[in-house]
Short mmCIF file of C-alpha atoms in Angstrom, two decimals:
data_model
loop_
_atom_site.label_atom_id
_atom_site.label_comp_id
_atom_site.label_asym_id
_atom_site.label_seq_id
_atom_site.Cartn_x
_atom_site.Cartn_y
_atom_site.Cartn_z
CA MET I 1 8.41 -3.89 -17.31
CA PRO I 2 11.36 -2.45 -15.48
CA GLU I 3 13.15 -4.72 -13.00
CA SER I 4 12.20 -2.40 -9.93
CA ILE I 5 8.64 -2.53 -10.78
CA GLU I 6 8.65 -6.18 -11.22
CA GLN I 7 10.29 -6.83 -8.03
CA ASP I 8 7.68 -4.64 -6.12
CA ALA I 9 4.87 -6.46 -7.79
CA ILE I 10 6.36 -9.94 -6.64
CA LEU I 11 6.72 -8.52 -3.21
CA CYS I 12 3.24 -7.12 -3.10
CA ARG I 13 1.87 -10.53 -4.25
CA ARG I 14 3.81 -12.09 -1.46
CA LEU I 15 2.46 -9.56 0.97
CA SER I 16 -1.11 -10.35 -0.23
CA VAL I 17 -0.61 -13.83 1.26
CA GLY I 18 0.88 -12.59 4.53
CA ASP I 19 4.59 -12.70 3.89
CA GLU I 20 6.10 -10.52 6.53
CA GLN I 21 9.45 -10.65 4.86
CA ALA I 22 8.06 -9.15 1.68
CA PHE I 23 6.60 -6.37 3.77
CA THR I 24 9.87 -5.63 5.46
CA VAL I 25 11.68 -5.21 2.01
CA LEU I 26 8.96 -2.98 0.63
CA TYR I 27 8.87 -1.00 3.83
CA GLN I 28 12.54 -0.36 3.94
CA ARG I 29 12.57 0.47 0.21
CA HIS I 30 9.77 2.97 0.10
CA SER I 31 9.16 4.27 3.68
CA PRO I 32 11.97 6.80 3.82
CA ILE I 33 10.77 8.69 0.75
CA VAL I 34 7.13 8.64 1.94
CA TYR I 35 8.23 9.82 5.35
CA ARG I 36 10.34 12.80 3.92
CA TYR I 37 7.46 13.87 1.61
CA ALA I 38 4.91 13.80 4.42
CA ARG I 39 7.37 15.58 6.83
CA SER I 40 8.03 18.25 4.08
CA LEU I 41 4.37 18.75 3.56
CA GLY I 42 3.08 18.33 7.00
CA GLY I 43 5.97 19.78 8.89
CA ASP I 44 5.54 17.49 11.85
CA PRO I 45 7.55 14.44 12.43
CA THR I 46 4.61 12.79 14.31
CA LEU I 47 2.18 13.53 11.54
CA ALA I 48 4.78 12.24 9.08
CA ASP I 49 4.86 8.89 10.96
CA GLU I 50 1.24 8.69 10.92
CA ILE I 51 0.94 9.20 7.17
CA VAL I 52 3.61 6.58 6.60
CA GLN I 53 1.62 4.18 8.64
CA GLU I 54 -1.66 5.00 7.00
CA ALA I 55 -0.27 4.81 3.46
CA PHE I 56 1.54 1.33 4.15
CA LEU I 57 -1.85 0.26 5.81
CA VAL I 58 -3.58 0.64 2.50
CA LEU I 59 -0.76 -1.57 0.91
CA ILE I 60 -1.22 -4.21 3.54
CA ARG I 61 -4.96 -4.27 3.34
CA ARG I 62 -5.26 -3.98 -0.44
CA PRO I 63 -2.00 -4.97 -2.04
CA ALA I 64 -3.78 -5.56 -5.31
CA SER I 65 -4.81 -1.98 -5.63
CA PHE I 66 -1.05 -1.30 -6.81
CA ASP I 67 -1.05 -1.97 -10.35
CA PRO I 68 2.44 -2.48 -11.71
CA GLN I 69 1.34 -2.00 -15.13
CA ARG I 70 0.44 1.58 -14.33
CA GLY I 71 3.86 2.57 -12.75
CA GLU I 72 6.08 2.25 -9.96
CA LEU I 73 5.20 1.71 -6.26
CA THR I 74 7.02 4.94 -4.92
CA PRO I 75 4.61 7.33 -6.91
CA TRP I 76 1.63 5.12 -6.00
CA LEU I 77 2.56 5.32 -2.19
CA LEU I 78 3.28 8.99 -2.47
CA GLY I 79 -0.22 9.51 -4.19
CA VAL I 80 -1.74 7.67 -1.23
CA ALA I 81 0.13 9.60 1.34
CA ARG I 82 -0.82 12.99 -0.56
CA ARG I 83 -4.46 12.07 -0.23
CA MET I 84 -4.07 11.19 3.42
CA LEU I 85 -2.31 14.64 3.93
CA ALA I 86 -5.03 16.45 1.98
CA LYS I 87 -7.65 15.08 4.26
CA ARG I 88 -5.97 16.22 7.27
CA ARG I 89 -4.69 19.40 5.84
CA SER I 90 -8.21 20.51 4.82
CA LEU I 91 -8.56 22.73 7.96
CA ASP I 92 -4.84 23.93 7.54
CA ALA I 93 -4.68 27.67 6.87
CA ARG I 94 -1.45 27.21 5.12
CA ALA I 95 -3.18 25.24 2.20
CA LEU I 96 -4.09 28.49 0.25
CA PRO I 97 -5.20 28.44 -3.22
CA LEU I 98 -2.43 28.91 -5.67
CA ASP I 99 -3.73 32.19 -6.95
CA VAL I 100 -3.96 33.81 -3.51
CA GLU I 101 -0.24 33.73 -2.73
CA GLY I 102 1.53 32.31 -5.80
CA PRO I 103 3.54 34.82 -7.77
CA GLN I 104 2.40 35.46 -11.30
CA GLY I 105 4.97 35.38 -14.15
CA ASP I 106 8.68 35.53 -13.41
CA PRO I 107 9.53 36.73 -9.97
CA PRO I 108 12.27 39.40 -9.51
CA ALA I 109 15.77 37.96 -9.60
CA PRO I 110 16.83 37.57 -6.01
CA ASP I 111 20.52 37.71 -5.05
CA LEU I 112 21.42 34.52 -3.38
CA ASP I 113 25.13 35.22 -3.22
CA ALA I 114 24.80 35.77 0.53
CA LEU I 115 23.82 31.95 0.75
CA GLU I 116 27.33 30.92 -0.11
CA ALA I 117 28.61 33.17 2.76
CA LEU I 118 26.70 31.31 5.41
CA THR I 119 27.78 28.10 7.13
CA ARG I 120 26.10 24.86 5.99
CA GLN I 121 24.16 24.69 9.14
CA GLU I 122 22.90 28.13 8.76
CA ARG I 123 22.11 27.67 4.97
CA MET I 124 20.03 24.46 5.63
CA ALA I 125 18.18 26.29 8.41
CA CYS I 126 17.19 29.22 6.16
CA LEU I 127 16.42 26.88 3.47
CA ARG I 128 14.18 24.54 5.54
CA HIS I 129 12.42 27.81 6.94
CA ALA I 130 11.85 29.24 3.61
CA ILE I 131 10.34 25.88 2.18
CA GLU I 132 8.17 25.64 5.14
CA GLY I 133 6.86 28.96 4.34
CA LEU I 134 5.79 28.15 0.82
CA PRO I 135 2.17 27.33 0.01
CA SER I 136 1.58 23.65 0.05
CA GLU I 137 1.23 23.25 -3.80
CA PHE I 138 4.66 24.78 -4.11
CA ARG I 139 6.14 22.96 -1.24
CA GLU I 140 5.10 19.62 -2.54
CA VAL I 141 6.51 20.27 -6.11
CA ILE I 142 9.81 21.42 -4.61
CA THR I 143 9.91 18.47 -2.43
CA LEU I 144 9.15 15.99 -5.04
CA CYS I 145 11.17 17.25 -7.99
CA ASP I 146 14.14 19.09 -6.31
CA LEU I 147 14.47 17.17 -3.12
CA GLU I 148 13.49 13.72 -4.10
CA GLU I 149 14.55 14.11 -7.67
CA ILE I 150 11.35 12.44 -8.95
CA SER I 151 10.66 12.78 -12.74
CA TYR I 152 8.16 15.33 -13.79
CA GLN I 153 6.10 12.59 -15.31
CA GLN I 154 5.96 10.67 -11.81
CA ALA I 155 5.32 13.98 -10.04
CA ALA I 156 2.37 14.67 -12.49
CA GLU I 157 1.04 11.33 -11.61
CA ILE I 158 1.26 12.00 -7.84
CA LEU I 159 -0.11 15.52 -8.06
CA GLU I 160 -2.85 14.37 -10.58
CA THR I 161 -1.85 17.26 -12.78
CA PRO I 162 -0.47 17.50 -16.31
CA VAL I 163 3.26 17.47 -16.79
CA GLY I 164 3.24 21.03 -17.94
CA THR I 165 1.52 22.21 -14.77
CA VAL I 166 4.35 20.51 -12.80
CA ARG I 167 6.90 22.36 -14.86
CA SER I 168 5.37 25.68 -14.51
CA ARG I 169 4.40 25.19 -10.81
CA LEU I 170 8.14 24.31 -10.26
CA HIS I 171 9.40 27.20 -12.00
CA ARG I 172 7.07 29.56 -9.93
CA ALA I 173 7.88 27.66 -6.72
CA ARG I 174 11.58 28.14 -7.25
CA GLY I 175 11.18 31.79 -7.86
CA LEU I 176 9.05 32.22 -4.71
CA LEU I 177 11.45 30.12 -2.63
CA ALA I 178 14.39 32.26 -3.86
CA ARG I 179 12.62 35.41 -2.86
CA LYS I 180 11.77 33.91 0.52
CA LEU I 181 15.25 32.73 1.06
CA THR I 182 16.72 36.12 0.16
CA ALA I 183 14.46 37.80 2.51
CA LEU I 184 15.84 35.44 5.25
CA LEU I 185 19.42 36.16 4.50
CA PRO I 186 21.48 38.53 6.39
CA GLY I 187 21.57 41.93 4.57
CA ALA I 188 18.88 40.68 2.19
CA ALA I 189 16.83 43.77 2.39
CA LYS I 190 19.70 45.97 1.37
CA SER I 191 20.64 43.65 -1.37
CA LEU I 192 17.01 43.75 -2.80
CA GLU I 193 16.93 47.41 -2.46
CA GLU I 194 20.17 47.76 -4.46
CA LYS I 195 19.28 45.59 -7.20
CA PRO I 196 18.07 47.43 -10.21
CA ARG I 197 14.51 46.17 -11.46
CA MET A 1 17.40 34.60 -13.14
CA ASN A 2 20.00 32.67 -11.48
CA HIS A 3 18.73 29.77 -9.48
CA ASP A 4 22.18 27.82 -9.29
CA PRO A 5 22.81 28.66 -5.53
CA LEU A 6 19.32 27.69 -4.78
CA LEU A 7 19.52 24.41 -6.50
CA GLU A 8 22.95 23.84 -5.06
CA SER A 9 21.53 24.38 -1.55
CA LEU A 10 18.42 22.18 -2.36
CA ARG A 11 20.78 19.33 -3.26
CA GLU A 12 22.55 19.79 -0.16
CA LEU A 13 19.38 19.78 1.85
CA ALA A 14 18.39 16.62 0.02
CA ALA A 15 21.62 14.92 0.97
CA GLU A 16 21.20 15.97 4.43
CA GLN A 17 17.57 14.66 4.73
CA ALA A 18 18.27 11.39 2.85
CA GLY A 19 18.76 9.63 6.20
CA ASP A 20 15.47 10.61 7.62
CA ARG A 21 13.30 7.61 8.44
CA PRO A 22 9.97 7.07 10.20
CA SER A 23 10.26 6.03 13.75
CA ALA A 24 10.94 2.27 14.49
CA ALA A 25 7.41 2.15 16.20
CA VAL A 26 5.73 2.54 12.75
CA GLU A 27 7.51 -0.40 11.23
CA GLN A 28 6.60 -2.45 14.36
CA SER A 29 3.07 -1.48 14.25
CA LEU A 30 2.83 -2.22 10.56
CA ARG A 31 4.38 -5.62 11.06
CA GLU A 32 1.87 -6.40 13.62
CA ALA A 33 -0.81 -5.20 11.22
CA VAL A 34 0.43 -7.83 8.58
CA ARG A 35 0.34 -10.57 11.25
CA ARG A 36 -2.84 -9.61 12.58
CA ARG A 37 -4.48 -9.35 9.13
CA HIS A 38 -3.37 -12.77 8.00
CA GLY A 39 -3.95 -14.19 11.44
CA VAL A 40 -7.50 -13.19 11.08
CA ARG A 41 -7.65 -14.62 7.81
CA ARG A 42 -6.28 -17.84 9.04
CA VAL A 43 -8.77 -17.88 11.85
CA ARG A 44 -11.58 -17.07 9.48
CA LEU A 45 -10.64 -19.88 7.22
CA ALA A 46 -10.48 -22.23 10.15
CA LEU A 47 -13.74 -21.20 11.49
CA GLY A 48 -15.03 -21.58 8.02
CA GLY A 49 -13.77 -25.11 7.93
CA LEU A 50 -15.22 -25.86 11.48
CA ALA A 51 -18.54 -24.43 10.29
CA ALA A 52 -18.53 -26.61 7.21
CA ALA A 53 -17.51 -29.58 9.31
CA ALA A 54 -20.39 -29.00 11.70
CA ALA A 55 -22.71 -28.54 8.82
CA LEU A 56 -21.41 -31.85 7.52
CA THR A 57 -21.74 -33.66 10.59
CA VAL A 58 -25.44 -32.59 10.95
CA ALA A 59 -25.88 -33.64 7.40
CA ILE A 60 -24.29 -37.06 7.84
CA TRP A 61 -26.23 -37.66 10.97
CA THR A 62 -29.50 -36.76 9.29
CA GLY A 63 -28.42 -38.83 6.31
CA MET A 64 -27.57 -41.85 8.41
CA ARG A 65 -30.91 -41.55 10.21
CA MET A 66 -32.69 -41.65 6.90
CA ASP A 67 -30.60 -44.62 5.85
CA GLU A 68 -29.22 -43.06 2.66
CA PRO A 69 -27.02 -45.33 0.81
CA GLU A 70 -23.25 -45.10 1.27
CA THR A 71 -20.53 -45.94 -0.94
CA ALA A 72 -17.12 -47.58 -0.31
CA LEU A 73 -13.97 -45.68 0.03
CA ALA A 74 -13.34 -46.05 -3.52
CA PRO A 75 -13.66 -42.77 -5.46
CA ALA A 76 -17.02 -41.62 -6.20
CA PRO A 77 -18.07 -42.80 -9.71
CA GLU A 78 -17.70 -39.91 -11.89
CA THR A 79 -19.71 -39.29 -14.87
CA PRO A 80 -19.18 -36.70 -17.64
CA SER A 81 -21.84 -34.60 -16.06
CA TYR A 82 -19.88 -33.29 -13.13
CA ARG A 83 -16.37 -32.87 -11.79
CA VAL A 84 -14.99 -33.04 -8.19
CA THR A 85 -12.63 -30.76 -6.42
CA GLU A 86 -9.45 -32.30 -4.36
CA PHE A 87 -10.18 -33.55 -0.97
CA LEU A 88 -9.78 -30.85 1.48
CA PRO A 89 -9.02 -31.83 5.08
CA LEU A 90 -11.34 -30.68 7.52
CA ASP A 91 -8.45 -29.66 9.92
CA LEU A 92 -10.01 -30.94 13.07
CA GLY A 93 -6.69 -32.40 14.43
CA HIS A 94 -6.86 -35.51 12.45
CA PRO A 95 -4.38 -37.14 10.27
CA ASP A 96 -3.81 -36.17 6.60
CA PRO A 97 -6.73 -37.46 4.73
CA ARG A 98 -4.45 -38.90 2.14
CA THR A 99 -3.15 -41.41 4.87
CA VAL A 100 -6.61 -42.70 5.53
CA THR A 101 -6.81 -46.31 4.26
CA ALA A 102 -10.16 -47.39 5.47
CA GLY A 103 -13.46 -45.59 5.86
CA ARG A 104 -16.29 -44.52 3.77
CA LEU A 105 -17.59 -41.92 1.57
CA THR A 106 -20.87 -40.32 1.90
CA ARG A 107 -22.44 -37.85 -0.52
CA VAL A 108 -24.32 -35.01 1.02
CA THR A 109 -25.81 -31.66 0.19
CA LEU A 110 -24.11 -28.50 1.97
CA PRO A 111 -25.11 -24.86 2.22
CA PRO A 112 -24.07 -22.80 -0.76
CA THR A 113 -21.31 -20.95 1.37
CA ALA A 114 -19.61 -24.09 2.19
CA PRO A 115 -17.02 -24.02 -0.72
CA SER A 116 -16.10 -20.34 -0.15
CA SER A 117 -15.79 -20.82 3.54
CA MET A 118 -13.11 -23.37 2.86
CA GLY A 119 -11.42 -20.93 0.55
CA LEU A 120 -12.49 -22.34 -2.78
CA PRO A 121 -13.24 -19.82 -5.40
CA ILE A 122 -16.82 -21.08 -5.96
CA SER A 123 -19.48 -18.32 -5.55
CA PRO A 124 -22.35 -19.15 -3.20
CA TYR A 125 -24.74 -17.68 -5.85
CA ALA A 126 -23.58 -20.56 -8.14
CA PHE A 127 -25.56 -23.03 -6.16
CA PRO A 128 -28.26 -21.27 -4.37
CA GLU A 129 -29.89 -24.46 -3.23
CA GLY A 130 -26.85 -26.15 -1.88
CA ILE A 131 -23.86 -27.90 -3.44
CA GLN A 132 -23.30 -31.58 -3.36
CA ALA A 133 -20.05 -33.00 -1.73
CA ASP A 134 -18.47 -36.14 -0.90
CA LEU A 135 -17.48 -36.59 2.83
CA LEU A 136 -14.83 -38.87 3.68
CA LEU A 137 -15.41 -40.53 7.00
CA SER A 138 -12.96 -42.68 9.03
CA GLU A 139 -13.86 -46.08 10.47
CA ASP A 140 -15.31 -44.45 13.47
CA GLY A 141 -17.43 -42.02 11.48
CA THR A 142 -15.46 -38.97 12.24
CA PRO A 143 -15.37 -36.61 9.18
CA GLN A 144 -11.81 -36.50 7.70
CA ALA A 145 -12.15 -34.51 4.35
CA VAL A 146 -14.48 -33.26 1.82
CA ARG A 147 -14.68 -32.68 -1.75
CA PHE A 148 -17.12 -30.71 -3.61
CA VAL A 149 -19.07 -32.09 -6.67
CA VAL A 150 -19.54 -29.34 -9.39
CA PRO A 151 -21.86 -30.05 -12.15
CA TYR A 152 -20.73 -29.19 -15.73
CA ARG A 153 -22.85 -26.54 -17.16
#
């Protein structure tokens, strides 16, 4: 068993007998990624705080439900956070089925050269806005694989889908993100019109 | 399709967001939840101990009234037909039972839930008609500790 998993397993056992120090270590180690994931999917810092709280409450109440034999604590916590978000998002109009909004096949090649011409601040603002505009299924795969650099295997565990689905979803998500981003860039319309299809 | 500028920008965004953290209030609230949860557990155990002690006191009182035989402080005679647990202090503000040098031992029957209420992994369903226990009494008759008598099966 990898050392990080073993350490987390020991900390969880200590947490199960009320060791607050163990909780602090676990929280400091894992809460930032859970927060960023929830923030990216939920969009709202207050909601992200609530999701972090709920996910860690599950760990506090049932530390034994994390089985180190089955993987690391981070994907486990992200899976819990995802289920919490899904419950809350069930009424969210943005959670559209993939087939409704997602592009099929290869999207047209966008021209992202204009990205480089922007200041860092402008670039980040455009990117955030474009990510927020993605359907949630695409947003979460971009968040997990590109922003948090989680392995495809772990992403598949969190999303409860096969690894192949993660790969194809990520491919489509990047394509859609690139198109959305291009549309947000100055002169984007012109750039797309001029591009031969 | 060239995604390089996109991936580069995503990496930049990831670096920018790396410092994002939940608010301090979340950690505070969760720390309180840890304390509360285990505080409740301790209170439950203590209450369980008190309940068991109360049951024991009633049992002893009844037992004394019925003139049941008492044994000396020496360990209860063990036969191969049963084993006993460690003595568990009844946590009623009395000294450590291991320091008790005089007193007496009385065997009583306790409710099936008594062991689990004191944190022992003995199912209440294992002894539906009650479980036997040895009660350690100080010289003034105050219950100090209890051990459970578990028959071999």
